[in-house]
């Protein structure tokens, strides 16, 4: 049996924050460093304020771009009043990937104990695009990438991965 070839994904990174700038966006930097080191392409990168409608509009715009396969957001997954990233993600999801949040919580619990309950990391699919909402800390971004995403966004990962089903994510939108 022959080994599968690596298929790079085109990944956009969106930092959700009222205070971050390109100069101090350490979580965004962490994700960009990891995704490019893994062989993926940075399709776009931006920072947007903690505003549910604005976040959902940004996600929707990127979902509509053929040059983007995956969107990773960082920030706004906590419990405070301004943390609305999860709600914005769910506003655009067609399907939620429930096990992503569960896996992230298990990984976080091993590192930060019961404080892991304060994260609402989530993932879903919309318009043939994967979306992942990660907490705003560099360590949480490292954990999500190193323990989950680096594997699931690698076509060579067995027994299954997100990349191999990517061509079928929007099959319900195509004519039969």
mmCIF file of C-alpha atoms in Angstrom, residues 44-176:
data_model
loop_
_atom_site.group_PDB
_atom_site.id
_atom_site.type_symbol
_atom_site.label_atom_id
_atom_site.label_comp_id
_atom_site.label_asym_id
_atom_site.label_seq_id
_atom_site.Cartn_x
_atom_site.Cartn_y
_atom_site.Cartn_z
ATOM 1 C CA UNK A 44 -5.846 35.264 5.101
ATOM 2 C CA UNK A 45 -5.439 36.762 8.540
ATOM 3 C CA UNK A 46 -7.338 39.471 10.348
ATOM 4 C CA UNK A 47 -8.407 40.837 13.722
ATOM 5 C CA UNK A 48 -12.028 41.701 14.492
ATOM 6 C CA UNK A 49 -13.720 43.104 17.618
ATOM 7 C CA UNK A 50 -15.828 41.029 19.996
ATOM 8 C CA UNK A 51 -19.119 41.605 18.172
ATOM 9 C CA UNK A 52 -21.370 38.656 17.342
ATOM 10 C CA UNK A 53 -22.805 40.078 14.122
ATOM 11 C CA UNK A 54 -19.409 41.328 12.939
ATOM 12 C CA UNK A 55 -17.730 37.987 13.635
ATOM 13 C CA UNK A 56 -20.495 36.053 11.839
ATOM 14 C CA UNK A 57 -20.258 38.410 8.852
ATOM 15 C CA UNK A 58 -16.479 37.927 8.707
ATOM 16 C CA UNK A 59 -16.870 34.144 8.870
ATOM 17 C CA UNK A 60 -19.583 34.203 6.195
ATOM 18 C CA UNK A 61 -17.402 36.306 3.889
ATOM 19 C CA UNK A 62 -14.483 33.895 4.279
ATOM 20 C CA UNK A 63 -16.749 30.842 3.863
ATOM 21 C CA UNK A 64 -17.721 32.292 0.494
ATOM 22 C CA UNK A 65 -14.108 32.514 -0.684
ATOM 23 C CA UNK A 66 -12.957 29.509 -2.704
ATOM 24 C CA UNK A 67 -9.365 30.155 -1.648
ATOM 25 C CA UNK A 68 -10.185 29.272 1.993
ATOM 26 C CA UNK A 69 -10.676 25.666 3.171
ATOM 27 C CA UNK A 70 -10.417 26.195 6.927
ATOM 28 C CA UNK A 71 -11.068 29.114 9.283
ATOM 29 C CA UNK A 72 -9.540 29.172 12.746
ATOM 30 C CA UNK A 73 -10.606 31.862 15.176
ATOM 31 C CA UNK A 74 -8.873 32.583 18.437
ATOM 32 C CA UNK A 75 -10.452 34.511 21.288
ATOM 33 C CA UNK A 76 -13.929 35.116 22.605
ATOM 34 C CA UNK A 77 -14.708 31.561 23.722
ATOM 35 C CA UNK A 78 -14.932 32.280 27.440
ATOM 36 C CA UNK A 79 -17.808 33.166 29.723
ATOM 37 C CA UNK A 80 -17.702 36.955 29.970
ATOM 38 C CA UNK A 81 -20.283 39.237 28.411
ATOM 39 C CA UNK A 82 -17.998 40.127 25.477
ATOM 40 C CA UNK A 83 -17.211 36.473 24.678
ATOM 41 C CA UNK A 84 -19.517 35.894 21.702
ATOM 42 C CA UNK A 85 -17.317 33.988 19.246
ATOM 43 C CA UNK A 86 -19.023 30.661 19.906
ATOM 44 C CA UNK A 87 -22.454 32.176 19.298
ATOM 45 C CA UNK A 88 -21.208 33.799 16.063
ATOM 46 C CA UNK A 89 -19.769 30.476 14.893
ATOM 47 C CA UNK A 90 -23.011 28.680 15.628
ATOM 48 C CA UNK A 91 -24.910 31.361 13.698
ATOM 49 C CA UNK A 92 -23.117 30.210 10.527
ATOM 50 C CA UNK A 93 -22.633 26.458 11.084
ATOM 51 C CA UNK A 94 -24.538 23.997 8.969
ATOM 52 C CA UNK A 95 -23.211 21.165 11.125
ATOM 53 C CA UNK A 96 -21.366 21.256 14.423
ATOM 54 C CA UNK A 97 -18.411 18.970 15.100
ATOM 55 C CA UNK A 98 -19.379 18.217 18.702
ATOM 56 C CA UNK A 99 -16.435 15.973 19.498
ATOM 57 C CA UNK A 100 -13.936 18.766 18.818
ATOM 58 C CA UNK A 101 -15.007 20.679 21.927
ATOM 59 C CA UNK A 102 -14.987 17.470 23.958
ATOM 60 C CA UNK A 103 -11.493 16.542 22.787
ATOM 61 C CA UNK A 104 -10.231 20.047 23.447
ATOM 62 C CA UNK A 105 -11.645 19.928 26.982
ATOM 63 C CA UNK A 106 -9.964 16.577 27.669
ATOM 64 C CA UNK A 107 -6.612 17.902 26.425
ATOM 65 C CA UNK A 108 -7.025 21.127 28.418
ATOM 66 C CA UNK A 109 -7.971 19.268 31.573
ATOM 67 C CA UNK A 110 -4.667 17.383 31.450
ATOM 68 C CA UNK A 111 -2.845 20.721 31.395
ATOM 69 C CA UNK A 112 -4.963 23.169 33.423
ATOM 70 C CA UNK A 113 -7.207 20.887 35.459
ATOM 71 C CA UNK A 114 -10.762 21.901 36.186
ATOM 72 C CA UNK A 115 -10.175 25.379 34.724
ATOM 73 C CA UNK A 116 -10.826 23.667 31.378
ATOM 74 C CA UNK A 117 -14.571 24.015 32.051
ATOM 75 C CA UNK A 118 -14.286 27.733 31.322
ATOM 76 C CA UNK A 119 -13.478 27.197 27.641
ATOM 77 C CA UNK A 120 -16.156 26.792 25.010
ATOM 78 C CA UNK A 121 -13.974 25.746 22.077
ATOM 79 C CA UNK A 122 -16.122 24.503 19.221
ATOM 80 C CA UNK A 123 -16.018 23.539 15.552
ATOM 81 C CA UNK A 124 -18.346 23.146 12.628
ATOM 82 C CA UNK A 125 -18.801 23.125 8.883
ATOM 83 C CA UNK A 126 -20.479 25.679 6.615
ATOM 84 C CA UNK A 127 -20.397 26.057 2.847
ATOM 85 C CA UNK A 128 -17.771 23.345 2.499
ATOM 86 C CA UNK A 129 -15.438 25.136 4.950
ATOM 87 C CA UNK A 130 -14.240 23.907 8.338
ATOM 88 C CA UNK A 131 -14.461 26.401 11.207
ATOM 89 C CA UNK A 132 -12.691 26.095 14.553
ATOM 90 C CA UNK A 133 -13.146 28.473 17.508
ATOM 91 C CA UNK A 134 -10.203 28.357 19.917
ATOM 92 C CA UNK A 135 -9.541 30.241 23.144
ATOM 93 C CA UNK A 136 -7.436 33.383 22.933
ATOM 94 C CA UNK A 137 -4.320 32.169 24.713
ATOM 95 C CA UNK A 138 -1.218 31.022 22.822
ATOM 96 C CA UNK A 139 -1.055 27.871 24.960
ATOM 97 C CA UNK A 140 -4.648 26.921 24.072
ATOM 98 C CA UNK A 141 -3.879 27.501 20.388
ATOM 99 C CA UNK A 142 -0.791 25.286 20.688
ATOM 100 C CA UNK A 143 -2.819 22.569 22.419
ATOM 101 C CA UNK A 144 -5.598 22.610 19.801
ATOM 102 C CA UNK A 145 -3.150 22.618 16.904
ATOM 103 C CA UNK A 146 -0.591 20.153 18.262
ATOM 104 C CA UNK A 147 -3.056 17.651 19.693
ATOM 105 C CA UNK A 148 -5.981 17.788 17.237
ATOM 106 C CA UNK A 149 -5.719 19.984 14.161
ATOM 107 C CA UNK A 150 -2.241 19.017 12.960
ATOM 108 C CA UNK A 151 -3.532 15.449 12.659
ATOM 109 C CA UNK A 152 -7.059 16.035 11.396
ATOM 110 C CA UNK A 153 -5.873 18.529 8.762
ATOM 111 C CA UNK A 154 -3.307 16.039 7.443
ATOM 112 C CA UNK A 155 -4.553 13.838 4.604
ATOM 113 C CA UNK A 156 -2.028 11.172 5.598
ATOM 114 C CA UNK A 157 -3.514 10.737 9.089
ATOM 115 C CA UNK A 158 -5.226 7.392 9.580
ATOM 116 C CA UNK A 159 -7.726 5.938 10.082
ATOM 117 C CA UNK A 160 -9.512 9.136 8.989
ATOM 118 C CA UNK A 161 -9.119 12.896 8.818
ATOM 119 C CA UNK A 162 -10.988 16.072 7.872
ATOM 120 C CA UNK A 163 -9.105 16.543 4.585
ATOM 121 C CA UNK A 164 -10.254 13.304 2.968
ATOM 122 C CA UNK A 165 -13.922 14.268 3.315
ATOM 123 C CA UNK A 166 -13.417 17.914 2.364
ATOM 124 C CA UNK A 167 -14.615 17.397 -1.249
ATOM 125 C CA UNK A 168 -17.928 16.075 0.088
ATOM 126 C CA UNK A 169 -18.669 18.777 2.682
ATOM 127 C CA UNK A 170 -20.866 20.729 0.300
ATOM 128 C CA UNK A 171 -22.321 17.833 -1.696
ATOM 129 C CA UNK A 172 -25.813 18.768 -0.495
ATOM 130 C CA UNK A 173 -25.420 22.117 -2.289
ATOM 131 C CA UNK A 174 -24.587 20.584 -5.666
ATOM 132 C CA UNK A 175 -27.173 19.454 -8.163
ATOM 133 C CA UNK A 176 -27.952 15.782 -8.105
#
